[in-house]
PDB file of C-alpha atoms in Angstrom:
ATOM      1  CA  MET H   1      15.633  59.532  42.624  1.00 42.00           C
ATOM      2  CA  LYS H   2      12.090  58.609  43.539  1.00 50.00           C
ATOM      3  CA  PRO H   3      10.727  55.091  43.042  1.00 52.00           C
ATOM      4  CA  ALA H   4       8.995  54.402  39.734  1.00 50.00           C
ATOM      5  CA  TRP H   5       6.532  51.923  41.303  1.00 52.00           C
ATOM      6  CA  LEU H   6       3.542  54.196  41.153  1.00 57.00           C
ATOM      7  CA  THR H   7       4.016  55.373  37.584  1.00 54.00           C
ATOM      8  CA  THR H   8       4.650  51.827  36.341  1.00 52.00           C
ATOM      9  CA  LEU H   9       1.580  50.388  38.029  1.00 51.00           C
ATOM     10  CA  LEU H  10      -0.615  53.244  36.864  1.00 53.00           C
ATOM     11  CA  ILE H  11       0.549  52.846  33.263  1.00 50.00           C
ATOM     12  CA  LEU H  12      -0.190  49.129  33.430  1.00 50.00           C
ATOM     13  CA  TRP H  13      -3.600  49.715  35.025  1.00 51.00           C
ATOM     14  CA  PHE H  14      -4.836  52.035  32.283  1.00 52.00           C
ATOM     15  CA  GLY H  15      -2.537  51.020  29.447  1.00 51.00           C
ATOM     16  CA  PHE H  16      -4.241  47.671  28.900  1.00 47.00           C
ATOM     17  CA  SER H  17      -7.715  49.202  28.839  1.00 45.00           C
ATOM     18  CA  ALA H  18      -6.638  51.795  26.258  1.00 47.00           C
ATOM     19  CA  SER H  19      -4.987  49.284  23.928  1.00 45.00           C
ATOM     20  CA  ALA H  20      -8.216  47.978  22.372  1.00 43.00           C
ATOM     21  CA  ALA H  21      -9.093  49.248  18.885  1.00 44.00           C
ATOM     22  CA  VAL H  22     -12.550  50.372  20.050  1.00 55.00           C
ATOM     23  CA  SER H  23     -12.835  51.438  23.658  1.00 55.00           C
ATOM     24  CA  PRO H  24     -16.002  50.604  25.570  1.00 60.00           C
ATOM     25  CA  PRO H  25     -18.090  53.513  26.886  1.00 65.00           C
ATOM     26  CA  ALA H  26     -16.277  55.470  29.585  1.00 60.00           C
ATOM     27  CA  GLU H  27     -18.850  54.478  32.215  1.00 66.00           C
ATOM     28  CA  ARG H  28     -17.951  50.808  31.709  1.00 70.00           C
ATOM     29  CA  LEU H  29     -14.250  51.453  31.295  1.00 70.00           C
ATOM     30  CA  PHE H  30     -13.967  53.444  34.548  1.00 74.00           C
ATOM     31  CA  PRO H  31     -16.726  52.347  36.949  1.00 78.00           C
ATOM     32  CA  PRO H  32     -17.005  54.706  39.956  1.00 83.00           C
ATOM     33  CA  HIS H  33     -15.719  53.489  43.312  1.00 85.00           C
ATOM     34  CA  GLU H  34     -13.527  50.747  41.834  1.00 87.00           C
ATOM     35  CA  THR H  35     -10.496  50.274  44.104  1.00 90.00           C
ATOM     36  CA  LEU H  36      -7.333  48.270  43.576  1.00 88.00           C
ATOM     37  CA  GLU H  37      -4.982  47.697  46.511  1.00 92.00           C
ATOM     38  CA  TYR H  38      -1.474  46.290  46.244  1.00 90.00           C
ATOM     39  CA  THR H  39       1.211  45.265  48.688  1.00 93.00           C
ATOM     40  CA  LEU H  40       4.668  46.058  47.403  1.00 90.00           C
ATOM     41  CA  ARG H  41       7.467  43.710  48.417  1.00 90.00           C
ATOM     42  CA  PHE H  42      11.231  43.933  48.291  1.00 85.00           C
ATOM     43  CA  ALA H  43      13.300  40.826  49.126  1.00 86.00           C
ATOM     44  CA  ASP H  44      10.342  39.090  50.826  1.00 87.00           C
ATOM     45  CA  THR H  45       9.694  42.131  53.010  1.00 90.00           C
ATOM     46  CA  GLN H  46       6.611  44.296  52.771  1.00 92.00           C
ATOM     47  CA  ALA H  47       7.976  47.582  51.473  1.00 92.00           C
ATOM     48  CA  GLY H  48       4.912  49.593  50.573  1.00 93.00           C
ATOM     49  CA  GLU H  49       1.223  49.873  49.920  1.00 94.00           C
ATOM     50  CA  LEU H  50      -0.498  51.196  46.817  1.00 90.00           C
ATOM     51  CA  LYS H  51      -4.161  52.084  46.462  1.00 92.00           C
ATOM     52  CA  MET H  52      -5.659  53.118  43.110  1.00 90.00           C
ATOM     53  CA  GLU H  53      -9.280  54.147  42.855  1.00 91.00           C
ATOM     54  CA  THR H  54     -11.830  55.539  40.466  1.00 89.00           C
ATOM     55  CA  LEU H  55     -13.787  58.257  42.238  1.00 92.00           C
ATOM     56  CA  ALA H  56     -17.271  59.483  41.359  1.00 91.00           C
ATOM     57  CA  PRO H  57     -17.605  61.396  38.075  1.00 90.00           C
ATOM     58  CA  THR H  58     -17.161  65.127  38.586  1.00 94.00           C
ATOM     59  CA  THR H  59     -16.375  68.290  36.656  1.00 94.00           C
ATOM     60  CA  PHE H  60     -13.045  70.009  36.204  1.00 93.00           C
ATOM     61  CA  GLU H  61     -13.140  73.655  35.156  1.00 90.00           C
ATOM     62  CA  GLY H  62     -16.661  73.142  33.840  1.00 91.00           C
ATOM     63  CA  ARG H  63     -15.913  69.970  31.834  1.00 91.00           C
ATOM     64  CA  PRO H  64     -17.405  66.569  32.759  1.00 92.00           C
ATOM     65  CA  ALA H  65     -14.499  64.487  34.051  1.00 91.00           C
ATOM     66  CA  HIS H  66     -13.494  61.167  35.531  1.00 90.00           C
ATOM     67  CA  HIS H  67     -11.470  61.481  38.739  1.00 92.00           C
ATOM     68  CA  PHE H  68      -8.766  58.944  39.591  1.00 91.00           C
ATOM     69  CA  ARG H  69      -6.541  58.775  42.665  1.00 92.00           C
ATOM     70  CA  ALA H  70      -3.481  56.727  43.459  1.00 91.00           C
ATOM     71  CA  GLN H  71      -1.689  56.687  46.802  1.00 93.00           C
ATOM     72  CA  LEU H  72       1.642  55.035  47.516  1.00 92.00           C
ATOM     73  CA  ARG H  73       3.619  54.843  50.747  1.00 94.00           C
ATOM     74  CA  THR H  74       6.463  52.852  52.177  1.00 93.00           C
ATOM     75  CA  VAL H  75       5.667  50.878  55.325  1.00 94.00           C
ATOM     76  CA  LYS H  76       7.244  48.896  58.167  1.00 92.00           C
ATOM     77  CA  PHE H  77      11.050  48.557  58.113  1.00 90.00           C
ATOM     78  CA  VAL H  78      11.406  50.082  54.648  1.00 89.00           C
ATOM     79  CA  GLY H  79       9.250  53.017  55.740  1.00 90.00           C
ATOM     80  CA  MET H  80      11.537  53.657  58.704  1.00 91.00           C
ATOM     81  CA  ILE H  81      14.645  53.657  56.492  1.00 91.00           C
ATOM     82  CA  TYR H  82      13.096  55.378  53.485  1.00 91.00           C
ATOM     83  CA  PRO H  83       9.892  57.255  54.368  1.00 94.00           C
ATOM     84  CA  TYR H  84       8.057  58.027  51.148  1.00 93.00           C
ATOM     85  CA  GLU H  85       4.478  59.029  50.292  1.00 94.00           C
ATOM     86  CA  GLU H  86       3.016  59.925  46.915  1.00 92.00           C
ATOM     87  CA  SER H  87      -0.505  60.877  45.937  1.00 93.00           C
ATOM     88  CA  VAL H  88      -1.688  61.424  42.356  1.00 92.00           C
ATOM     89  CA  ASP H  89      -5.057  62.878  41.358  1.00 94.00           C
ATOM     90  CA  LEU H  90      -6.013  62.772  37.697  1.00 92.00           C
ATOM     91  CA  TYR H  91      -8.942  64.374  35.906  1.00 91.00           C
ATOM     92  CA  TYR H  92      -9.814  62.831  32.561  1.00 86.00           C
ATOM     93  CA  ASP H  93     -12.233  64.506  30.125  1.00 86.00           C
ATOM     94  CA  ARG H  94     -15.294  62.261  29.719  1.00 85.00           C
ATOM     95  CA  GLU H  95     -16.134  63.606  26.265  1.00 83.00           C
ATOM     96  CA  THR H  96     -12.746  63.728  24.539  1.00 79.00           C
ATOM     97  CA  GLN H  97     -11.157  60.936  26.622  1.00 76.00           C
ATOM     98  CA  LEU H  98      -8.060  63.125  27.100  1.00 79.00           C
ATOM     99  CA  PRO H  99      -6.351  64.056  30.367  1.00 84.00           C
ATOM    100  CA  LEU H 100      -7.134  67.530  31.722  1.00 89.00           C
ATOM    101  CA  TYR H 101      -5.212  67.844  34.973  1.00 92.00           C
ATOM    102  CA  ILE H 102      -2.703  65.851  37.029  1.00 91.00           C
ATOM    103  CA  ASP H 103      -1.812  66.754  40.618  1.00 93.00           C
ATOM    104  CA  VAL H 104       1.183  64.908  42.141  1.00 92.00           C
ATOM    105  CA  ARG H 105       2.126  65.358  45.811  1.00 94.00           C
ATOM    106  CA  VAL H 106       5.306  63.744  47.140  1.00 92.00           C
ATOM    107  CA  LYS H 107       6.848  63.515  50.619  1.00 94.00           C
ATOM    108  CA  ASP H 108      10.326  62.037  50.281  1.00 91.00           C
ATOM    109  CA  ARG H 109      12.236  62.151  53.572  1.00 87.00           C
ATOM    110  CA  LYS H 110      12.774  65.883  54.141  1.00 87.00           C
ATOM    111  CA  LYS H 111      11.630  66.956  50.681  1.00 92.00           C
ATOM    112  CA  THR H 112       8.051  67.770  49.750  1.00 93.00           C
ATOM    113  CA  SER H 113       6.837  68.668  46.294  1.00 93.00           C
ATOM    114  CA  ARG H 114       3.656  69.320  44.419  1.00 94.00           C
ATOM    115  CA  THR H 115       3.490  69.152  40.643  1.00 92.00           C
ATOM    116  CA  GLN H 116       0.405  70.348  38.796  1.00 93.00           C
ATOM    117  CA  ILE H 117       0.031  69.566  35.100  1.00 90.00           C
ATOM    118  CA  ARG H 118      -2.725  71.170  33.038  1.00 91.00           C
ATOM    119  CA  LEU H 119      -3.434  69.998  29.514  1.00 86.00           C
ATOM    120  CA  ASP H 120      -5.573  72.170  27.263  1.00 83.00           C
ATOM    121  CA  PRO H 121      -7.046  70.216  24.325  1.00 74.00           C
ATOM    122  CA  LYS H 122      -8.258  73.421  22.624  1.00 78.00           C
ATOM    123  CA  THR H 123      -4.867  75.120  22.434  1.00 81.00           C
ATOM    124  CA  GLN H 124      -2.875  71.847  22.392  1.00 78.00           C
ATOM    125  CA  ARG H 125      -0.618  73.269  25.119  1.00 84.00           C
ATOM    126  CA  GLY H 126       0.524  71.867  28.422  1.00 87.00           C
ATOM    127  CA  THR H 127       1.607  73.651  31.595  1.00 90.00           C
ATOM    128  CA  GLU H 128       3.552  72.141  34.476  1.00 89.00           C
ATOM    129  CA  ILE H 129       4.054  73.935  37.784  1.00 91.00           C
ATOM    130  CA  GLU H 130       6.248  72.432  40.477  1.00 92.00           C
ATOM    131  CA  ASP H 131       6.686  73.761  43.996  1.00 93.00           C
ATOM    132  CA  SER H 132       9.121  72.006  46.308  1.00 92.00           C
ATOM    133  CA  THR H 133      10.922  72.423  49.609  1.00 92.00           C
ATOM    134  CA  GLU H 134      13.931  70.503  50.855  1.00 90.00           C
ATOM    135  CA  ASN H 135      15.407  70.599  54.339  1.00 82.00           C
ATOM    136  CA  ASP H 136      15.691  74.244  55.449  1.00 80.00           C
ATOM    137  CA  GLU H 137      16.291  75.641  51.957  1.00 86.00           C
ATOM    138  CA  GLU H 138      14.170  78.277  50.288  1.00 88.00           C
ATOM    139  CA  PRO H 139      11.097  76.910  48.472  1.00 91.00           C
ATOM    140  CA  LYS H 140      11.634  76.282  44.758  1.00 93.00           C
ATOM    141  CA  HIS H 141       9.142  77.136  42.044  1.00 94.00           C
ATOM    142  CA  ARG H 142       9.386  76.241  38.369  1.00 92.00           C
ATOM    143  CA  LYS H 143       6.985  76.487  35.482  1.00 93.00           C
ATOM    144  CA  LYS H 144       7.213  74.776  32.082  1.00 90.00           C
ATOM    145  CA  PHE H 145       5.131  75.025  28.928  1.00 87.00           C
ATOM    146  CA  TRP H 146       5.035  72.685  25.951  1.00 77.00           C
ATOM    147  CA  ASP H 147       3.175  71.947  22.750  1.00 78.00           C
ATOM    148  CA  LEU H 148       1.106  68.749  22.682  1.00 67.00           C
ATOM    149  CA  THR H 149       0.692  68.481  18.906  1.00 59.00           C
ATOM    150  CA  ALA H 150       4.023  66.683  18.396  1.00 50.00           C
ATOM    151  CA  ALA H 151       2.830  63.537  20.187  1.00 49.00           C
ATOM    152  CA  ARG H 152      -0.568  62.725  21.591  1.00 49.00           C
ATOM    153  CA  SER H 153      -1.052  60.573  24.627  1.00 48.00           C
ATOM    154  CA  GLN H 154      -2.591  57.184  23.929  1.00 50.00           C
ATOM    155  CA  SER H 155      -4.042  56.827  27.390  1.00 50.00           C
ATOM    156  CA  LEU H 156      -4.353  58.759  30.579  1.00 46.00           C
ATOM    157  CA  PHE H 157      -0.954  57.744  31.886  1.00 51.00           C
ATOM    158  CA  SER H 158       1.072  57.657  28.676  1.00 54.00           C
ATOM    159  CA  ILE H 159       1.229  61.447  29.007  1.00 53.00           C
ATOM    160  CA  LEU H 160       3.511  60.880  32.027  1.00 52.00           C
ATOM    161  CA  GLN H 161       5.999  59.019  29.849  1.00 49.00           C
ATOM    162  CA  TYR H 162       5.624  61.692  27.152  1.00 51.00           C
ATOM    163  CA  LEU H 163       6.512  64.392  29.674  1.00 52.00           C
ATOM    164  CA  ARG H 164       9.629  62.510  30.721  1.00 48.00           C
ATOM    165  CA  VAL H 165      11.081  62.039  27.233  1.00 48.00           C
ATOM    166  CA  VAL H 166      10.101  65.243  25.417  1.00 51.00           C
ATOM    167  CA  LYS H 167      12.327  68.287  25.823  1.00 50.00           C
ATOM    168  CA  LEU H 168      10.127  70.870  27.518  1.00 49.00           C
ATOM    169  CA  ALA H 169      10.285  74.535  26.519  1.00 43.00           C
TER     170      ALA H 169
END
């Protein structure tokens, strides 16, 4: 089971900003080039490093979007025992303030995976594609679809929790 450090910190980072009744303009809420860096510790030992950043505004499939990136890795002694790297790129629609695309890349010992999640606000449908390889086994590919109308995400990262608790079709 992979560590939940990254997801927890990301939810906290954006969850507080989304909890206000009236959100400030997106440009103030997500200033470009803002970077947060954390040192993760376990039993007084540096276990990992986390970097979260707001990248320059961009477009995703023709829609104006915010681009966020988070990178996590284990380091030092913990990294030698449990080598782990995770990178998450998120594209967030600047007009609707809804997530558009999430790209998660994980290297966990001998396993690598990439999960791509597309959220379509027009059709209210989500698509998740995961490709993974482990040891010398054949690559695995899975695709899931689901309906977003049952529960809307409250912030960019609450969709991650939604995906974990909702039974996917």
